Short mmCIF file of C-alpha atoms and ligand atoms in Angstrom, two decimals:
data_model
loop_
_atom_site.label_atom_id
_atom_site.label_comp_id
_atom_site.label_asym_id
_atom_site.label_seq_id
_atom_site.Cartn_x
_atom_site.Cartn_y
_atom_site.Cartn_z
CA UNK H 1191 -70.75 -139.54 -114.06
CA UNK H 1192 -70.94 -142.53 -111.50
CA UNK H 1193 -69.35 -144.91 -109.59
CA UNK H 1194 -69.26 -148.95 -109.57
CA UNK H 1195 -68.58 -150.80 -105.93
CA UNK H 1196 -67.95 -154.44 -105.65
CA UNK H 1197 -68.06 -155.86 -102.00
CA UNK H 1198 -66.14 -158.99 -101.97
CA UNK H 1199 -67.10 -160.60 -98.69
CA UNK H 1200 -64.22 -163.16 -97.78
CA UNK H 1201 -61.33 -162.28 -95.34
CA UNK H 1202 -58.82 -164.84 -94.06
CA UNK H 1203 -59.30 -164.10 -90.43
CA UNK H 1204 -61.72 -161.66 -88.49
CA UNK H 1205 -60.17 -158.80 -87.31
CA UNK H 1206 -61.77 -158.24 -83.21
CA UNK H 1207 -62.71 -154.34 -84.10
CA UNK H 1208 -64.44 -154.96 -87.74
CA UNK H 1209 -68.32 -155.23 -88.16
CA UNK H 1210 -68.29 -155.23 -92.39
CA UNK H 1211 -69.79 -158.12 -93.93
CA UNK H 1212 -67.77 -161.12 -94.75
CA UNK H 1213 -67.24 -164.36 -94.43
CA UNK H 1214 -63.94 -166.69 -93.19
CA UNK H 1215 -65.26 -169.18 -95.56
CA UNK H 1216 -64.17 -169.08 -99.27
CA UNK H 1217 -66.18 -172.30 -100.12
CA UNK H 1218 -69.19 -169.96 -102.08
CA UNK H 1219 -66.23 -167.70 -103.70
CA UNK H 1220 -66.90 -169.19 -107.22
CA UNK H 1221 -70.48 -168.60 -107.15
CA UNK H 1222 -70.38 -165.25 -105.91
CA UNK H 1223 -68.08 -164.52 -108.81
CA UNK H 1224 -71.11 -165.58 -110.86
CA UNK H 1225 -73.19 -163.58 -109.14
CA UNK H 1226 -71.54 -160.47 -109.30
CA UNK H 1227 -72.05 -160.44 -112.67
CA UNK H 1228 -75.58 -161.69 -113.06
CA UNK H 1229 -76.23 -159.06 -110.56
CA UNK H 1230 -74.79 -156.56 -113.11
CA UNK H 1231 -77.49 -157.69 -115.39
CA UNK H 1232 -80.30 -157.68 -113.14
CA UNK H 1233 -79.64 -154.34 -112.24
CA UNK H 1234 -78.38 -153.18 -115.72
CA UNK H 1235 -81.12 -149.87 -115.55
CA UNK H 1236 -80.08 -148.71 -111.89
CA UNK H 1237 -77.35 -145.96 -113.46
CA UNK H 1238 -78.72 -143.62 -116.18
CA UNK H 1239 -78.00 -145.60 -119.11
CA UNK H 1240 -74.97 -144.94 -120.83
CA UNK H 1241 -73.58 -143.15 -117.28
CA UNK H 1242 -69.84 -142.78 -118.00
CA UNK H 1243 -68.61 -144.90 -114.76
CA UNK H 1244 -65.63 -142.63 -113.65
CA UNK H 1245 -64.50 -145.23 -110.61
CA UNK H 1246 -64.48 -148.46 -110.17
CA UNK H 1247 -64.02 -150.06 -106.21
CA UNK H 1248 -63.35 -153.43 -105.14
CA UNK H 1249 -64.01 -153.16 -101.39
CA UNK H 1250 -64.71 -155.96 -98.52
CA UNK H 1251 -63.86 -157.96 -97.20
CA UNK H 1252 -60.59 -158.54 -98.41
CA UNK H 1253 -60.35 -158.23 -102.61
CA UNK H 1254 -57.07 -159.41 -102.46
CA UNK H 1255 -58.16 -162.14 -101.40
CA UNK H 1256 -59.34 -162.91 -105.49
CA UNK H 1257 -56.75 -163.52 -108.20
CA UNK H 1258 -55.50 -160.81 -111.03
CA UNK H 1259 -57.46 -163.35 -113.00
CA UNK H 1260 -60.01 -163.17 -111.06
CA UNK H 1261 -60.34 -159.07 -110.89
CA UNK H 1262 -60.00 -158.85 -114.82
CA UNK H 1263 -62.84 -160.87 -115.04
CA UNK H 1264 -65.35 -158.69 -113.12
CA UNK H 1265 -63.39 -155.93 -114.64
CA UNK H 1266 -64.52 -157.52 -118.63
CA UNK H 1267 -67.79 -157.96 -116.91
CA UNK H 1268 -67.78 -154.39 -116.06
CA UNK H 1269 -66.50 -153.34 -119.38
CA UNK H 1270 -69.16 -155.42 -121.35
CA UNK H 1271 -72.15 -153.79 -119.51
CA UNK H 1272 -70.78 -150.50 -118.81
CA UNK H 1273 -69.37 -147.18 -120.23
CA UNK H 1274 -66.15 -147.02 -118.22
CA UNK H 1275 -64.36 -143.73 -118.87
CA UNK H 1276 -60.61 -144.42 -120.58
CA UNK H 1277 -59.09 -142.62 -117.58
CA UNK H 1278 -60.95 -144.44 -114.87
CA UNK H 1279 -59.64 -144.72 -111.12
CA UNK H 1280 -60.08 -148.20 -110.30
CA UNK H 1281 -58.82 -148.97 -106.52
CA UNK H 1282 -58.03 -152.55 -105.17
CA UNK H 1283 -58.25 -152.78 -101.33
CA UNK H 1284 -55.75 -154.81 -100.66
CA UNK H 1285 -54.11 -156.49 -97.61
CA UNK H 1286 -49.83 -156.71 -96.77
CA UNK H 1287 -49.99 -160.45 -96.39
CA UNK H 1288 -51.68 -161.00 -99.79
CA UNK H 1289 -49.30 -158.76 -102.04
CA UNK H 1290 -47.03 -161.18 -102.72
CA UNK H 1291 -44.28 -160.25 -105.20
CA UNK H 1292 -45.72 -162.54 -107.64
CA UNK H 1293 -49.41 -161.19 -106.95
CA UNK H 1294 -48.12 -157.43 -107.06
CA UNK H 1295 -46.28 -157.95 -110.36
CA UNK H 1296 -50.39 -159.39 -111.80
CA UNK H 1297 -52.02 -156.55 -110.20
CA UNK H 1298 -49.77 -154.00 -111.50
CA UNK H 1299 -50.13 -155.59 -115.25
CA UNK H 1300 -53.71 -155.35 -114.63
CA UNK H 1301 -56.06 -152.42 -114.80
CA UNK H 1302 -56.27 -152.04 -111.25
CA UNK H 1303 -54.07 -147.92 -110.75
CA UNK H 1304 -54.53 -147.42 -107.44
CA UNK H 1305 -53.99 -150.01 -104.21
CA UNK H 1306 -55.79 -148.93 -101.08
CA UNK H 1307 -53.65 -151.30 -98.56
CA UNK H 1308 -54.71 -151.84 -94.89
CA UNK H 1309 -51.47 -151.69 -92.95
CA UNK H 1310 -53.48 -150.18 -89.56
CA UNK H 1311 -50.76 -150.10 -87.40
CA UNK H 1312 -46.45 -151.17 -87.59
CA UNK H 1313 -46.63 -151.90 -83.96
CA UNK H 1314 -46.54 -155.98 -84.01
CA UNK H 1315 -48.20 -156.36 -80.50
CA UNK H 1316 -51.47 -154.16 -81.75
CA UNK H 1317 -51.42 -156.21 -84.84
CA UNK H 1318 -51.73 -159.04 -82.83
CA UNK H 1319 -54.22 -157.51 -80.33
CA UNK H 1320 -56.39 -156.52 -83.15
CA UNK H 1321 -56.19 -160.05 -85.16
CA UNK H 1322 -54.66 -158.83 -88.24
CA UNK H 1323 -53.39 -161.80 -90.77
CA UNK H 1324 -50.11 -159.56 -91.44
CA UNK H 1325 -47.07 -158.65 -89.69
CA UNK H 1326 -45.20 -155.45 -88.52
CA UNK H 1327 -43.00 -156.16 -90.99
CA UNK H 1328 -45.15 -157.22 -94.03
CA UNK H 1329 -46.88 -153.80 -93.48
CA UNK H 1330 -43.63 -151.70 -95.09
CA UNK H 1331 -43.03 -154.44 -97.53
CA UNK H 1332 -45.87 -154.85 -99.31
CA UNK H 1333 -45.98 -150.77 -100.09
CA UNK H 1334 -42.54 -150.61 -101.14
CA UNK H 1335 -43.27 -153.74 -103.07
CA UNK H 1336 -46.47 -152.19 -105.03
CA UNK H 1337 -44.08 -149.08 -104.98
CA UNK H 1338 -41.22 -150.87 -106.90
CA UNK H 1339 -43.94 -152.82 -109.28
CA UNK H 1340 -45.19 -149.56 -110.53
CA UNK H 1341 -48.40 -148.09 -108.24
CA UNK H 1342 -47.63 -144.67 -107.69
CA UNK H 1343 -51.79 -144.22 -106.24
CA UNK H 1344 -51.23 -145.80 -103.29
CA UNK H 1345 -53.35 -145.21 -100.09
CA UNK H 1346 -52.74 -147.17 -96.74
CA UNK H 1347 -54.75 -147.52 -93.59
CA UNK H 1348 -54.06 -146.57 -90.40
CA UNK H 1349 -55.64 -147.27 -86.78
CA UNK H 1350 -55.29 -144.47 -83.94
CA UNK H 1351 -56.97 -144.57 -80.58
CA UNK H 1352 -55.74 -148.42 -79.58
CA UNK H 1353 -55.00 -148.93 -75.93
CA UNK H 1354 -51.58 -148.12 -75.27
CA UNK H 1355 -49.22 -147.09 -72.91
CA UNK H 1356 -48.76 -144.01 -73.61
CA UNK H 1357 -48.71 -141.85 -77.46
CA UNK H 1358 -45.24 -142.82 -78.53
CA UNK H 1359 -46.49 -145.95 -80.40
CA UNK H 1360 -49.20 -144.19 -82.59
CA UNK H 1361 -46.54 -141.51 -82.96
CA UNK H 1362 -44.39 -144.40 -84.21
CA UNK H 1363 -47.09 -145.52 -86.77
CA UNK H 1364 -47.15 -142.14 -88.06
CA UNK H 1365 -43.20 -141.88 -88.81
CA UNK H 1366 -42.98 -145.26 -90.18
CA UNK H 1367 -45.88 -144.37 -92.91
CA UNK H 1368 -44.82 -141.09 -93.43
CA UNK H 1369 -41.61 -142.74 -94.36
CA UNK H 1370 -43.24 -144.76 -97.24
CA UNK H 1371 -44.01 -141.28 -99.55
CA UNK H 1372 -47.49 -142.64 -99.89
CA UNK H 1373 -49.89 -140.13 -101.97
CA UNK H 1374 -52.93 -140.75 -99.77
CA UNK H 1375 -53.53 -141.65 -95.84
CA UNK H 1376 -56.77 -142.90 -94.28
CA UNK H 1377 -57.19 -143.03 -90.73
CA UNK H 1378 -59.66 -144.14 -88.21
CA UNK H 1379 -60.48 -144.15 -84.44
CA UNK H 1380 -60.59 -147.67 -82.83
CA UNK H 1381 -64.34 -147.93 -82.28
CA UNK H 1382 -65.42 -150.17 -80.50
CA UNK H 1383 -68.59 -152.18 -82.23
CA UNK H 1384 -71.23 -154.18 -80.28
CA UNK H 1385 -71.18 -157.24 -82.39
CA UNK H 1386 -67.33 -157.74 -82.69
CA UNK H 1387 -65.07 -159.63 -80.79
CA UNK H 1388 -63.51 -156.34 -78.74
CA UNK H 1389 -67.08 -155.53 -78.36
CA UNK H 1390 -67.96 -158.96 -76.61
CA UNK H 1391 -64.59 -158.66 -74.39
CA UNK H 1392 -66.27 -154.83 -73.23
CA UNK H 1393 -69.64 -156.24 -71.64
CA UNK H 1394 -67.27 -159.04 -70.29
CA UNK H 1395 -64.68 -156.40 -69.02
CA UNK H 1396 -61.81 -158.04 -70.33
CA UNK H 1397 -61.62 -154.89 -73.17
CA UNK H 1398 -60.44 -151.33 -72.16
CA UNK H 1399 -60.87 -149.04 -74.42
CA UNK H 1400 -58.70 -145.64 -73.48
CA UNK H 1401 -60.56 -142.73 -72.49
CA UNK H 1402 -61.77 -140.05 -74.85
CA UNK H 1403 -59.20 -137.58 -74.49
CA UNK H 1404 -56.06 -140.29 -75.23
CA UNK H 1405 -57.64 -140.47 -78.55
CA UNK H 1406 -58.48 -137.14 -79.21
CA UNK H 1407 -54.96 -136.42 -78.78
CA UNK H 1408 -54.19 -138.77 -81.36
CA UNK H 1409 -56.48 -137.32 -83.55
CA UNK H 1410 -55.00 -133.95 -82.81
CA UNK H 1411 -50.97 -135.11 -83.19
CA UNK H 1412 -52.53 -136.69 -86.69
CA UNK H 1413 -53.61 -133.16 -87.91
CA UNK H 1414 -50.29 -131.62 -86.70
CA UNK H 1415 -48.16 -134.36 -88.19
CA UNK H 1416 -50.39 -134.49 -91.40
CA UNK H 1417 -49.79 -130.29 -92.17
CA UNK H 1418 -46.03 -131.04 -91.05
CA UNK H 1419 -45.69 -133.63 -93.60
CA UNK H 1420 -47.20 -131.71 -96.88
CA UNK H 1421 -50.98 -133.56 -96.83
CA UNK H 1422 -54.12 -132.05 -97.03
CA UNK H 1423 -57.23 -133.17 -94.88
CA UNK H 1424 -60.12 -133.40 -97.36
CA UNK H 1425 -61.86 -135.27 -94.94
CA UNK H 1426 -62.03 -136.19 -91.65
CA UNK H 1427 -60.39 -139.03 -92.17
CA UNK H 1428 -58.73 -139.10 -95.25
CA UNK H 1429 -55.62 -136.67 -96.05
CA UNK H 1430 -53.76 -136.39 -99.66
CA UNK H 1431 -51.05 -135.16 -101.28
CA UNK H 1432 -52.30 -132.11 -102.83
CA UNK H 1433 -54.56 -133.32 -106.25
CA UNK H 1434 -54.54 -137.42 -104.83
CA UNK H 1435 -57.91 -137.01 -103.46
CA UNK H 1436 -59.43 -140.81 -103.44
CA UNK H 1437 -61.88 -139.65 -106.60
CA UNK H 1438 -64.19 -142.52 -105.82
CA UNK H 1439 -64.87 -141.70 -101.85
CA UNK H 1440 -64.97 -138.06 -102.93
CA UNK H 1441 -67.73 -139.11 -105.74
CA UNK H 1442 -69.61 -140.34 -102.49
CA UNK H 1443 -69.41 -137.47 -100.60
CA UNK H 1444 -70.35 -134.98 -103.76
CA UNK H 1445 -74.01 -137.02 -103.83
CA UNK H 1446 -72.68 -139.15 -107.43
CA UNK H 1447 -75.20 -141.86 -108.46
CA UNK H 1448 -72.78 -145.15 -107.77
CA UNK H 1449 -74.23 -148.46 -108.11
CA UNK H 1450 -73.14 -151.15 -105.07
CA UNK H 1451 -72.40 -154.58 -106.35
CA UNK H 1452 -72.84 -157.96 -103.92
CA UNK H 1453 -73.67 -158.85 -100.24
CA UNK H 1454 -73.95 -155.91 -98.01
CA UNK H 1455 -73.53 -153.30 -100.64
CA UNK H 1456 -75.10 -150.29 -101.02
CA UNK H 1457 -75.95 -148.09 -103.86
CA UNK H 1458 -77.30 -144.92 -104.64
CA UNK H 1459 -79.15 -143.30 -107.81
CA UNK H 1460 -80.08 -139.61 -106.45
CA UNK H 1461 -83.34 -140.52 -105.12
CA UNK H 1462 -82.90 -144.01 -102.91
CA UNK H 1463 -80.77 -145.77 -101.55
CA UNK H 1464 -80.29 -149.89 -102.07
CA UNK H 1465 -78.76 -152.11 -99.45
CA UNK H 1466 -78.14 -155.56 -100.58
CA UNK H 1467 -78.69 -158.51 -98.43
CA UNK H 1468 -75.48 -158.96 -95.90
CA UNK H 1469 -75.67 -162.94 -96.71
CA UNK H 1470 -73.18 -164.74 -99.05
CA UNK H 1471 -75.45 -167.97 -98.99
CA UNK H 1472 -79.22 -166.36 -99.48
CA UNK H 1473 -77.53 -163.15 -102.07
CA UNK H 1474 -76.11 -166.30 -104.29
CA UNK H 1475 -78.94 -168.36 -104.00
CA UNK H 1476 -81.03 -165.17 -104.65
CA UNK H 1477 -79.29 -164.31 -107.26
CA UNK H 1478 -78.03 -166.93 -109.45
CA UNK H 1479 -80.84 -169.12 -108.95
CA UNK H 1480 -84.11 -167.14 -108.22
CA UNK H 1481 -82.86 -164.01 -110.52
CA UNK H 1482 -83.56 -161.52 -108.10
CA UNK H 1483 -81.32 -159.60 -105.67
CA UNK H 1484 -82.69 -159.60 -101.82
CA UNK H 1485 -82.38 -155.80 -100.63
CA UNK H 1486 -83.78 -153.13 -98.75
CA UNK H 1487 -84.80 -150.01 -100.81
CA UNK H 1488 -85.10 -147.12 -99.22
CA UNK H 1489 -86.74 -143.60 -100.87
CA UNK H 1490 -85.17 -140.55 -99.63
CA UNK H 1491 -87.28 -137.18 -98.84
CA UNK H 1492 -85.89 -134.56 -99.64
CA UNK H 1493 -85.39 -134.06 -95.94
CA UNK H 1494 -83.69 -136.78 -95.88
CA UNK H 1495 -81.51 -135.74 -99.34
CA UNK H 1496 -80.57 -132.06 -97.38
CA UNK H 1497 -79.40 -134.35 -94.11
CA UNK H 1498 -77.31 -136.57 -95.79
CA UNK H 1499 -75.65 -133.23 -97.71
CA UNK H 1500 -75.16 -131.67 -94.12
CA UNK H 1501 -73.97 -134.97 -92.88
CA UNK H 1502 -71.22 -136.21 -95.87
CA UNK H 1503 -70.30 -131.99 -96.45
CA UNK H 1504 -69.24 -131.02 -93.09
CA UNK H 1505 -67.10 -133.98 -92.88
CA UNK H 1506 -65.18 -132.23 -95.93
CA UNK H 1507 -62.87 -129.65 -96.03
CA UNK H 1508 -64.74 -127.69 -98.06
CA UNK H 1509 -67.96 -127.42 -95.97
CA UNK H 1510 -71.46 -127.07 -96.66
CA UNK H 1511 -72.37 -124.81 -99.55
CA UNK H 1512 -75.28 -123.37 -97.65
CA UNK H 1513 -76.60 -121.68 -100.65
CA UNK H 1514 -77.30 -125.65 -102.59
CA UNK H 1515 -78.76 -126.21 -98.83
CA UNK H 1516 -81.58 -123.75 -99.55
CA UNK H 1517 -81.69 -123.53 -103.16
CA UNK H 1518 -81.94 -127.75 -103.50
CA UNK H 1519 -83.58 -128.49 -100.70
CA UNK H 1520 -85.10 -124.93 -99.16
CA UNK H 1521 -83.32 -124.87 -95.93
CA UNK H 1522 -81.93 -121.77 -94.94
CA UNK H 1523 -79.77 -122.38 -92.27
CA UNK H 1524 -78.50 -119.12 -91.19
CA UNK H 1525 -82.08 -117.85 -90.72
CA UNK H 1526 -83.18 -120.87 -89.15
CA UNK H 1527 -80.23 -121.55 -86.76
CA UNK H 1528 -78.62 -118.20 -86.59
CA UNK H 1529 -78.25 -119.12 -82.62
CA UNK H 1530 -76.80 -122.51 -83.10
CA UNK H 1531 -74.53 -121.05 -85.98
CA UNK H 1532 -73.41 -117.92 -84.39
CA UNK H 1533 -72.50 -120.33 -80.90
CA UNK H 1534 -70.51 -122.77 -83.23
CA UNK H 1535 -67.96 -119.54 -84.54
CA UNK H 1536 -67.58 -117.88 -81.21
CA UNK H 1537 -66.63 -121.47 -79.73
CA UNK H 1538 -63.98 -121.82 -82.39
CA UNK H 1539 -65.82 -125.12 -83.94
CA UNK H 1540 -66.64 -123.79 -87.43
CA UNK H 1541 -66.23 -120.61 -89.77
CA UNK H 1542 -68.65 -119.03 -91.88
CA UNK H 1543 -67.39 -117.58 -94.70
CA UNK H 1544 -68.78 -116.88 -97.97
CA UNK H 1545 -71.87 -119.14 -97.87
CA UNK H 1546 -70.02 -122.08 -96.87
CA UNK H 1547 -70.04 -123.79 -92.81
CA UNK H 1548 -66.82 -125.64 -92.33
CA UNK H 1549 -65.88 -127.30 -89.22
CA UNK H 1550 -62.54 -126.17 -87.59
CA UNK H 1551 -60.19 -129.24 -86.38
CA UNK H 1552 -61.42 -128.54 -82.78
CA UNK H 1553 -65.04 -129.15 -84.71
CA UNK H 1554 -64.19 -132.24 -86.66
CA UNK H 1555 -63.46 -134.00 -83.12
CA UNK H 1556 -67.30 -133.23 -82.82
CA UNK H 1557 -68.89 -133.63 -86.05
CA UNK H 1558 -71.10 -136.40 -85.48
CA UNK H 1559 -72.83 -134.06 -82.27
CA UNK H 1560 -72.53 -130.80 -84.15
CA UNK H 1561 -74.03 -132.41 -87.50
CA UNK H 1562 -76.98 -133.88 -85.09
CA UNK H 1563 -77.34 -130.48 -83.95
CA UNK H 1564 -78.15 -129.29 -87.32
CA UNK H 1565 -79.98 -132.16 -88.30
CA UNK H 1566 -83.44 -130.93 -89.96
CA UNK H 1567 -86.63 -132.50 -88.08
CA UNK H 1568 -89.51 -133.23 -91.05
S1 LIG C 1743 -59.58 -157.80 -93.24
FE1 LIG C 1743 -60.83 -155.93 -93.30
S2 LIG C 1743 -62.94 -156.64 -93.71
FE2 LIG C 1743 -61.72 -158.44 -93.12
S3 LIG C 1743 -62.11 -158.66 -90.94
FE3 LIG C 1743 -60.23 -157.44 -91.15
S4 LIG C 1743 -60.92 -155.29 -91.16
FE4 LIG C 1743 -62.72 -156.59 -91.51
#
């Protein structure tokens, strides 16, 4: 079983929070077509041969950016190279302003089942503050659009966290998606990254992000809102109807060999992990015309192996399986942090129940600190 991601790095406009690889420039979009699928060659051994591919992802950048014509290309490409199960989930990300009735009508002929659709917020003045291409309006249309074309496995993005007034807009955003029956919800806290445009407006002081608590209580009115409305949180940031789990991002999160396609992807066979140059120019040129893909490979210890576990499991709703934690990779937490453990239950962060650590919501608002906590020094 594995997983196939294609990073398609073109987006009409940048949006001021996103640090992801892409370019505003489509001029190269041909050739990176190309390359894609010389890449698939190149690195035709990276999955255990014959590896049924289970999921198929065309990230970004913005993939809706590329035709239907375009997609079933990389998706014969894909199908020429690859064992790709009958049943496969195959997710577009796609964005409002590009699903286009007559676009939506292509994608929903094609073998694309499942549209992961960056709405982020129905509030037009954050849309605006934030740089999406869409509007307010655009956002609800283009789901009941894909809705009324067919795509039942639909997932759309929200934003939480952005400056505001006070928490009747974000409790807004949450009413108006609710209202769209969507399967599957993913949602993020505005985080502000050095090298973006909100970033460079912080060192000027012309940026303000709110203070910690006005977005923890959006993260808490999320939960509350999310268990109101029927949808479970399998991960910290990504709730489902029950069974619509995104079966790609959980494929990540289980530790499933997936092999990263393009500039700026990554991949993963069980032992390293492969990051591919974050340059459309030199990953073409590379590519197509050099045969070679420019990328950092990095071995993983199995220190490294029983980190990542901790890291990706606690962010899950069903925890960390503390018995694989000493039986794969010979760390016995509750002997070695009884202290730490023991502290994180009495403080109402995380249970321990059966031979699995979960984080409670009070412990998901500090996973990153508690999962540093239990970090394992070599
Ligand atoms: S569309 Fe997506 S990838 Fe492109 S700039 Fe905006 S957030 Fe980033």
């Amino acid at each position: 079983m594995s997983g196939i991601y294609l990073h398609i790095p073109f987006c009409k406009q940048a949006c001021h929070y996103c640090d992801f690889h892409f370019s505003t420039s489509m001029g190269l979009k041909s050739r990176l077509m190309e390359a894609l699928v010389a890449e698939m060659d190149l690195r035709a051994d990276y999955l255990q041969p014959g590896a049924t591919i289970e999921t198929i992802y065309f990230g970004g950048g913005t993939p809706s950016l590329l035709s239907a014509a375009e997609l079933d290309q990389l998706l014969a490409a894909i199908n020429q190279r690859f064992a790709v199960a009958s049943d496969a989930e195959i997710t577009l990300e796609a964005n409002p302003d590009d699903l286009t009735p007559a676009k939506v009508r292509e994608l929903a002929a094609s073998p694309i089942n499942r549209l992961s659709i960056g709405l982020q917020s129905f509030h037009e003045p954050h849309l605006r503050l934030m740089n999406r291409a869409h509007t307010a309006q655009e956002s609800g249309q283009a789901v009941r659009r894909a809705q009324e074309a067919g795509f039942e496995n639909i997932s759309v993005d929200l934003i939480y966290g952005v400056p505001a007034p006070d928490h009747g807009i974000w409790e807004a955003d949450m009413a108006a998606a609710f209202a769209l029956q969507v399967p599957h919800l993913s949602c993020y806290a505005l985080t502000i990254e050095p090298d973006t445009v909100f970033g460079r407006q912080l060192r000027k002081g012309q940026f303000r992000p709110p203070p910690d608590e006005f977005v923890a209580r959006h993260f808490e009115m999320l939960l509350a809102e999310m268990a109101h409305h029927g949808y479970e949180q399998y991960e910290i940031s990504n709730f489902c109807r029950p069974g619509r789990e995104s079966r790609h991002n959980s494929a990540y999160w289980a530790g499933v060999p997936y092999l990263g396609l393009g500039p700026s992807a990554h991949s993963f066979n069980g032992h390293s992990r492969h990051a591919t140059l974050a340059n459309n120019p030199r990953y073409v040129t590379a590519v197509l015309d050099e045969g070679t893909v420019p990328a950092t490979v990095e071995a993983l210890s199995p220190l490294d192996q029983a980190n990542e576990y901790l890291m990706t499991s606690l962010r899950t709703a069903r925890g960390c399986d503390l018995n694989r934690l000493r039986d794969q990779f010979g760390i016995d937490l509750p002997a070695s942090r009884a202290a730490y453990l023991a502290q994180l239950q009495a403080t109402g962060l995380a249970t321990l129940a059966a031979g699995w650590l979960r984080l409670t919501n009070a412990g998901k608002l500090l996973a990153d600190h508690i999962t540093l906590e239990l970090f394992q020094a070599a």
